[in-house]
Structures are given as structure tokens and as C-alpha cells.
Amino acid sequence: WLLTRTVSGYVGLASMLMCVAFPIAWSWRHAREAAAPAGLVLAWSLIAVLVIARHRANIARMLAGTEPRTGKANRT
């Protein structure tokens, strides 16, 4: 999260990538276990979809170049 936020300056982008990466990392970490909790991966994947859906406006502003970045002064 911190690396993405530092490089891009977008908190929303870092949050979305973290939500997508978490179920992938969990699946990879527990892939060899016979009793890996698939329900948790499904739940976290659904949460990731909801987080991205909630950030639709932020995504549109990022693509338009109008989303504020962290570490930059807001000039009005």
C-alpha cells in the first residue's frame, strides 16, 4: 500500500490494489494446504469488488487527472 501511494500519490489507488492483492496473496500462501479456507478468499474477493465499485468516482478523476494526490498542496 505504502509503495503504491508513494509512487502514484493516490490513496484510493493504493487501497484498491491492496484489496485486490490480498485475496491473491492469501490464495498463493495457502495453496498447498488441503483445508485452505476458500470461503475467505471468496469473501475477500467480493469485498475487493465492492471497494473498487465504491471508488468509481475516484477512478474517473484519476483517469481525468483531477484526483488530488497526497503530498501536494491544494491550489485554488
mmCIF file of N, CA and C in Angstrom:
data_model
loop_
_atom_site.group_PDB
_atom_site.id
_atom_site.type_symbol
_atom_site.label_atom_id
_atom_site.label_comp_id
_atom_site.label_asym_id
_atom_site.label_seq_id
_atom_site.Cartn_x
_atom_site.Cartn_y
_atom_site.Cartn_z
ATOM 1 N N TRP A 1 0.817 -1.169 0.000
ATOM 2 C CA TRP A 1 0.000 0.000 0.000
ATOM 3 C C TRP A 1 0.872 1.248 0.000
ATOM 4 N N LEU A 2 1.839 1.273 0.906
ATOM 5 C CA LEU A 2 2.687 2.449 1.055
ATOM 6 C C LEU A 2 3.499 2.716 -0.210
ATOM 7 N N LEU A 3 4.007 1.678 -0.833
ATOM 8 C CA LEU A 3 4.778 1.840 -2.067
ATOM 9 C C LEU A 3 3.902 2.433 -3.175
ATOM 10 N N THR A 4 2.701 1.895 -3.333
ATOM 11 C CA THR A 4 1.800 2.407 -4.363
ATOM 12 C C THR A 4 1.425 3.852 -4.093
ATOM 13 N N ARG A 5 1.115 4.173 -2.850
ATOM 14 C CA ARG A 5 0.752 5.548 -2.510
ATOM 15 C C ARG A 5 1.925 6.492 -2.716
ATOM 16 N N THR A 6 3.118 6.047 -2.360
ATOM 17 C CA THR A 6 4.296 6.895 -2.511
ATOM 18 C C THR A 6 4.615 7.149 -3.980
ATOM 19 N N VAL A 7 4.550 6.100 -4.792
ATOM 20 C CA VAL A 7 4.890 6.235 -6.210
ATOM 21 C C VAL A 7 3.820 7.005 -6.975
ATOM 22 N N SER A 8 2.547 6.656 -6.745
ATOM 23 C CA SER A 8 1.473 7.281 -7.532
ATOM 24 C C SER A 8 0.923 8.548 -6.887
ATOM 25 N N GLY A 9 0.954 8.602 -5.557
ATOM 26 C CA GLY A 9 0.357 9.727 -4.845
ATOM 27 C C GLY A 9 -1.128 9.575 -4.611
ATOM 28 N N TYR A 10 -1.703 8.478 -5.076
ATOM 29 C CA TYR A 10 -3.140 8.254 -4.937
ATOM 30 C C TYR A 10 -3.433 7.262 -3.811
ATOM 31 N N VAL A 11 -4.123 7.725 -2.785
ATOM 32 C CA VAL A 11 -4.517 6.852 -1.684
ATOM 33 C C VAL A 11 -5.553 5.844 -2.174
ATOM 34 N N GLY A 12 -6.497 6.284 -2.984
ATOM 35 C CA GLY A 12 -7.547 5.399 -3.496
ATOM 36 C C GLY A 12 -6.982 4.267 -4.328
ATOM 37 N N LEU A 13 -5.998 4.563 -5.178
ATOM 38 C CA LEU A 13 -5.372 3.528 -5.993
ATOM 39 C C LEU A 13 -4.662 2.510 -5.106
ATOM 40 N N ALA A 14 -3.961 2.994 -4.102
ATOM 41 C CA ALA A 14 -3.272 2.087 -3.178
ATOM 42 C C ALA A 14 -4.274 1.191 -2.453
ATOM 43 N N SER A 15 -5.396 1.739 -2.044
ATOM 44 C CA SER A 15 -6.422 0.955 -1.351
ATOM 45 C C SER A 15 -7.017 -0.102 -2.259
ATOM 46 N N MET A 16 -7.309 0.277 -3.499
ATOM 47 C CA MET A 16 -7.888 -0.690 -4.436
ATOM 48 C C MET A 16 -6.911 -1.816 -4.744
ATOM 49 N N LEU A 17 -5.652 -1.478 -4.981
ATOM 50 C CA LEU A 17 -4.665 -2.517 -5.284
ATOM 51 C C LEU A 17 -4.442 -3.440 -4.088
ATOM 52 N N MET A 18 -4.476 -2.879 -2.886
ATOM 53 C CA MET A 18 -4.321 -3.707 -1.696
ATOM 54 C C MET A 18 -5.486 -4.686 -1.567
ATOM 55 N N CYS A 19 -6.692 -4.219 -1.831
ATOM 56 C CA CYS A 19 -7.869 -5.091 -1.731
ATOM 57 C C CYS A 19 -7.845 -6.197 -2.784
ATOM 58 N N VAL A 20 -7.319 -5.912 -3.945
ATOM 59 C CA VAL A 20 -7.211 -6.933 -4.986
ATOM 60 C C VAL A 20 -6.074 -7.904 -4.674
ATOM 61 N N ALA A 21 -4.972 -7.383 -4.165
ATOM 62 C CA ALA A 21 -3.795 -8.219 -3.904
ATOM 63 C C ALA A 21 -4.002 -9.153 -2.709
ATOM 64 N N PHE A 22 -4.792 -8.743 -1.739
ATOM 65 C CA PHE A 22 -4.926 -9.548 -0.522
ATOM 66 C C PHE A 22 -5.480 -10.951 -0.775
ATOM 67 N N PRO A 23 -6.616 -11.117 -1.476
ATOM 68 C CA PRO A 23 -7.095 -12.487 -1.702
ATOM 69 C C PRO A 23 -6.162 -13.298 -2.593
ATOM 70 N N ILE A 24 -5.469 -12.633 -3.509
ATOM 71 C CA ILE A 24 -4.496 -13.340 -4.351
ATOM 72 C C ILE A 24 -3.341 -13.838 -3.496
ATOM 73 N N ALA A 25 -2.824 -12.984 -2.641
ATOM 74 C CA ALA A 25 -1.712 -13.379 -1.764
ATOM 75 C C ALA A 25 -2.143 -14.476 -0.795
ATOM 76 N N TRP A 26 -3.358 -14.368 -0.256
ATOM 77 C CA TRP A 26 -3.861 -15.382 0.666
ATOM 78 C C TRP A 26 -3.964 -16.732 -0.043
ATOM 79 N N SER A 27 -4.497 -16.734 -1.256
ATOM 80 C CA SER A 27 -4.628 -17.976 -2.024
ATOM 81 C C SER A 27 -3.267 -18.585 -2.306
ATOM 82 N N TRP A 28 -2.331 -17.752 -2.698
ATOM 83 C CA TRP A 28 -0.983 -18.230 -3.001
ATOM 84 C C TRP A 28 -0.317 -18.795 -1.744
ATOM 85 N N ARG A 29 -0.502 -18.117 -0.625
ATOM 86 C CA ARG A 29 0.120 -18.536 0.639
ATOM 87 C C ARG A 29 -0.441 -19.870 1.120
ATOM 88 N N HIS A 30 -1.737 -20.098 0.925
ATOM 89 C CA HIS A 30 -2.394 -21.299 1.444
ATOM 90 C C HIS A 30 -2.718 -22.315 0.351
ATOM 91 N N ALA A 31 -2.109 -22.194 -0.814
ATOM 92 C CA ALA A 31 -2.428 -23.081 -1.938
ATOM 93 C C ALA A 31 -2.073 -24.536 -1.652
ATOM 94 N N ARG A 32 -1.075 -24.788 -0.864
ATOM 95 C CA ARG A 32 -0.632 -26.166 -0.608
ATOM 96 C C ARG A 32 -1.379 -26.842 0.534
ATOM 97 N N GLU A 33 -2.167 -26.106 1.256
ATOM 98 C CA GLU A 33 -2.905 -26.676 2.374
ATOM 99 C C GLU A 33 -4.184 -27.337 1.874
ATOM 100 N N ALA A 34 -4.449 -28.511 2.380
ATOM 101 C CA ALA A 34 -5.644 -29.246 1.941
ATOM 102 C C ALA A 34 -6.921 -28.553 2.405
ATOM 103 N N ALA A 35 -6.874 -27.908 3.555
ATOM 104 C CA ALA A 35 -8.076 -27.288 4.122
ATOM 105 C C ALA A 35 -8.010 -25.766 4.017
ATOM 106 N N ALA A 36 -7.476 -25.256 2.917
ATOM 107 C CA ALA A 36 -7.416 -23.802 2.743
ATOM 108 C C ALA A 36 -8.840 -23.247 2.689
ATOM 109 N N PRO A 37 -9.123 -22.202 3.449
ATOM 110 C CA PRO A 37 -10.487 -21.667 3.528
ATOM 111 C C PRO A 37 -10.880 -20.890 2.265
ATOM 112 N N ALA A 38 -11.473 -21.587 1.315
ATOM 113 C CA ALA A 38 -11.883 -20.965 0.061
ATOM 114 C C ALA A 38 -12.966 -19.915 0.295
ATOM 115 N N GLY A 39 -13.766 -20.102 1.319
ATOM 116 C CA GLY A 39 -14.813 -19.130 1.628
ATOM 117 C C GLY A 39 -14.247 -17.762 1.974
ATOM 118 N N LEU A 40 -13.103 -17.749 2.659
ATOM 119 C CA LEU A 40 -12.472 -16.473 2.993
ATOM 120 C C LEU A 40 -11.973 -15.776 1.739
ATOM 121 N N VAL A 41 -11.392 -16.541 0.830
ATOM 122 C CA VAL A 41 -10.909 -15.955 -0.419
ATOM 123 C C VAL A 41 -12.079 -15.371 -1.200
ATOM 124 N N LEU A 42 -13.179 -16.079 -1.244
ATOM 125 C CA LEU A 42 -14.368 -15.581 -1.923
ATOM 126 C C LEU A 42 -14.876 -14.308 -1.252
ATOM 127 N N ALA A 43 -14.935 -14.299 0.054
ATOM 128 C CA ALA A 43 -15.408 -13.123 0.789
ATOM 129 C C ALA A 43 -14.506 -11.924 0.537
ATOM 130 N N TRP A 44 -13.193 -12.126 0.620
ATOM 131 C CA TRP A 44 -12.266 -11.017 0.383
ATOM 132 C C TRP A 44 -12.306 -10.548 -1.069
ATOM 133 N N SER A 45 -12.555 -11.455 -1.991
ATOM 134 C CA SER A 45 -12.690 -11.070 -3.397
ATOM 135 C C SER A 45 -13.932 -10.210 -3.599
ATOM 136 N N LEU A 46 -15.014 -10.583 -2.944
ATOM 137 C CA LEU A 46 -16.239 -9.774 -3.031
ATOM 138 C C LEU A 46 -16.044 -8.396 -2.398
ATOM 139 N N ILE A 47 -15.315 -8.349 -1.304
ATOM 140 C CA ILE A 47 -15.010 -7.060 -0.674
ATOM 141 C C ILE A 47 -14.166 -6.210 -1.620
ATOM 142 N N ALA A 48 -13.207 -6.829 -2.310
ATOM 143 C CA ALA A 48 -12.379 -6.090 -3.270
ATOM 144 C C ALA A 48 -13.243 -5.500 -4.381
ATOM 145 N N VAL A 49 -14.210 -6.268 -4.859
ATOM 146 C CA VAL A 49 -15.115 -5.765 -5.901
ATOM 147 C C VAL A 49 -15.923 -4.583 -5.364
ATOM 148 N N LEU A 50 -16.396 -4.689 -4.141
ATOM 149 C CA LEU A 50 -17.156 -3.586 -3.541
ATOM 150 C C LEU A 50 -16.290 -2.339 -3.354
ATOM 151 N N VAL A 51 -15.060 -2.518 -2.936
ATOM 152 C CA VAL A 51 -14.156 -1.373 -2.756
ATOM 153 C C VAL A 51 -13.929 -0.670 -4.086
ATOM 154 N N ILE A 52 -13.686 -1.441 -5.135
ATOM 155 C CA ILE A 52 -13.481 -0.845 -6.457
ATOM 156 C C ILE A 52 -14.752 -0.146 -6.930
ATOM 157 N N ALA A 53 -15.896 -0.759 -6.696
ATOM 158 C CA ALA A 53 -17.161 -0.130 -7.084
ATOM 159 C C ALA A 53 -17.364 1.194 -6.350
ATOM 160 N N ARG A 54 -16.993 1.234 -5.086
ATOM 161 C CA ARG A 54 -17.136 2.461 -4.309
ATOM 162 C C ARG A 54 -16.153 3.543 -4.746
ATOM 163 N N HIS A 55 -15.069 3.156 -5.403
ATOM 164 C CA HIS A 55 -14.051 4.110 -5.852
ATOM 165 C C HIS A 55 -14.241 4.526 -7.319
ATOM 166 N N ARG A 56 -15.405 4.249 -7.902
ATOM 167 C CA ARG A 56 -15.622 4.584 -9.320
ATOM 168 C C ARG A 56 -15.374 6.061 -9.604
ATOM 169 N N ALA A 57 -15.846 6.936 -8.740
ATOM 170 C CA ALA A 57 -15.641 8.369 -8.951
ATOM 171 C C ALA A 57 -14.152 8.716 -8.871
ATOM 172 N N ASN A 58 -13.453 8.096 -7.924
ATOM 173 C CA ASN A 58 -12.012 8.331 -7.809
ATOM 174 C C ASN A 58 -11.285 7.859 -9.064
ATOM 175 N N ILE A 59 -11.688 6.702 -9.586
ATOM 176 C CA ILE A 59 -11.066 6.167 -10.800
ATOM 177 C C ILE A 59 -11.265 7.139 -11.958
ATOM 178 N N ALA A 60 -12.473 7.654 -12.088
ATOM 179 C CA ALA A 60 -12.759 8.612 -13.162
ATOM 180 C C ALA A 60 -11.904 9.863 -13.012
ATOM 181 N N ARG A 61 -11.753 10.359 -11.781
ATOM 182 C CA ARG A 61 -10.915 11.543 -11.564
ATOM 183 C C ARG A 61 -9.439 11.245 -11.811
ATOM 184 N N MET A 62 -8.973 10.053 -11.444
ATOM 185 C CA MET A 62 -7.577 9.680 -11.726
ATOM 186 C C MET A 62 -7.325 9.661 -13.226
ATOM 187 N N LEU A 63 -8.243 9.064 -13.969
ATOM 188 C CA LEU A 63 -8.091 8.996 -15.424
ATOM 189 C C LEU A 63 -8.158 10.382 -16.060
ATOM 190 N N ALA A 64 -8.953 11.274 -15.473
ATOM 191 C CA ALA A 64 -9.066 12.634 -15.990
ATOM 192 C C ALA A 64 -7.924 13.533 -15.517
ATOM 193 N N GLY A 65 -7.168 13.050 -14.516
ATOM 194 C CA GLY A 65 -6.058 13.851 -13.986
ATOM 195 C C GLY A 65 -6.484 14.904 -12.994
ATOM 196 N N THR A 66 -7.683 14.781 -12.444
ATOM 197 C CA THR A 66 -8.176 15.782 -11.493
ATOM 198 C C THR A 66 -8.221 15.278 -10.054
ATOM 199 N N GLU A 67 -7.855 14.037 -9.832
ATOM 200 C CA GLU A 67 -7.859 13.485 -8.467
ATOM 201 C C GLU A 67 -6.668 14.068 -7.698
ATOM 202 N N PRO A 68 -6.910 14.633 -6.512
ATOM 203 C CA PRO A 68 -5.788 15.173 -5.732
ATOM 204 C C PRO A 68 -4.836 14.075 -5.295
ATOM 205 N N ARG A 69 -3.581 14.402 -5.269
ATOM 206 C CA ARG A 69 -2.548 13.457 -4.815
ATOM 207 C C ARG A 69 -2.096 13.848 -3.423
ATOM 208 N N THR A 70 -1.620 12.878 -2.679
ATOM 209 C CA THR A 70 -1.101 13.183 -1.339
ATOM 210 C C THR A 70 0.250 13.851 -1.483
ATOM 211 N N GLY A 71 0.543 14.698 -0.525
ATOM 212 C CA GLY A 71 1.832 15.375 -0.534
ATOM 213 C C GLY A 71 1.878 16.600 -1.413
ATOM 214 N N LYS A 72 0.786 16.916 -2.073
ATOM 215 C CA LYS A 72 0.730 18.097 -2.941
ATOM 216 C C LYS A 72 -0.239 19.103 -2.320
ATOM 217 N N ALA A 73 0.151 20.340 -2.314
ATOM 218 C CA ALA A 73 -0.713 21.389 -1.764
ATOM 219 C C ALA A 73 -1.881 21.615 -2.710
ATOM 220 N N ASN A 74 -3.072 21.757 -2.151
ATOM 221 C CA ASN A 74 -4.244 22.081 -2.961
ATOM 222 C C ASN A 74 -4.224 23.550 -3.290
ATOM 223 N N ARG A 75 -4.169 23.854 -4.570
ATOM 224 C CA ARG A 75 -4.149 25.261 -5.004
ATOM 225 C C ARG A 75 -5.489 25.609 -5.585
ATOM 226 N N THR A 76 -6.093 26.634 -5.029
ATOM 227 C CA THR A 76 -7.405 27.059 -5.532
ATOM 228 C C THR A 76 -7.329 28.433 -6.102
#
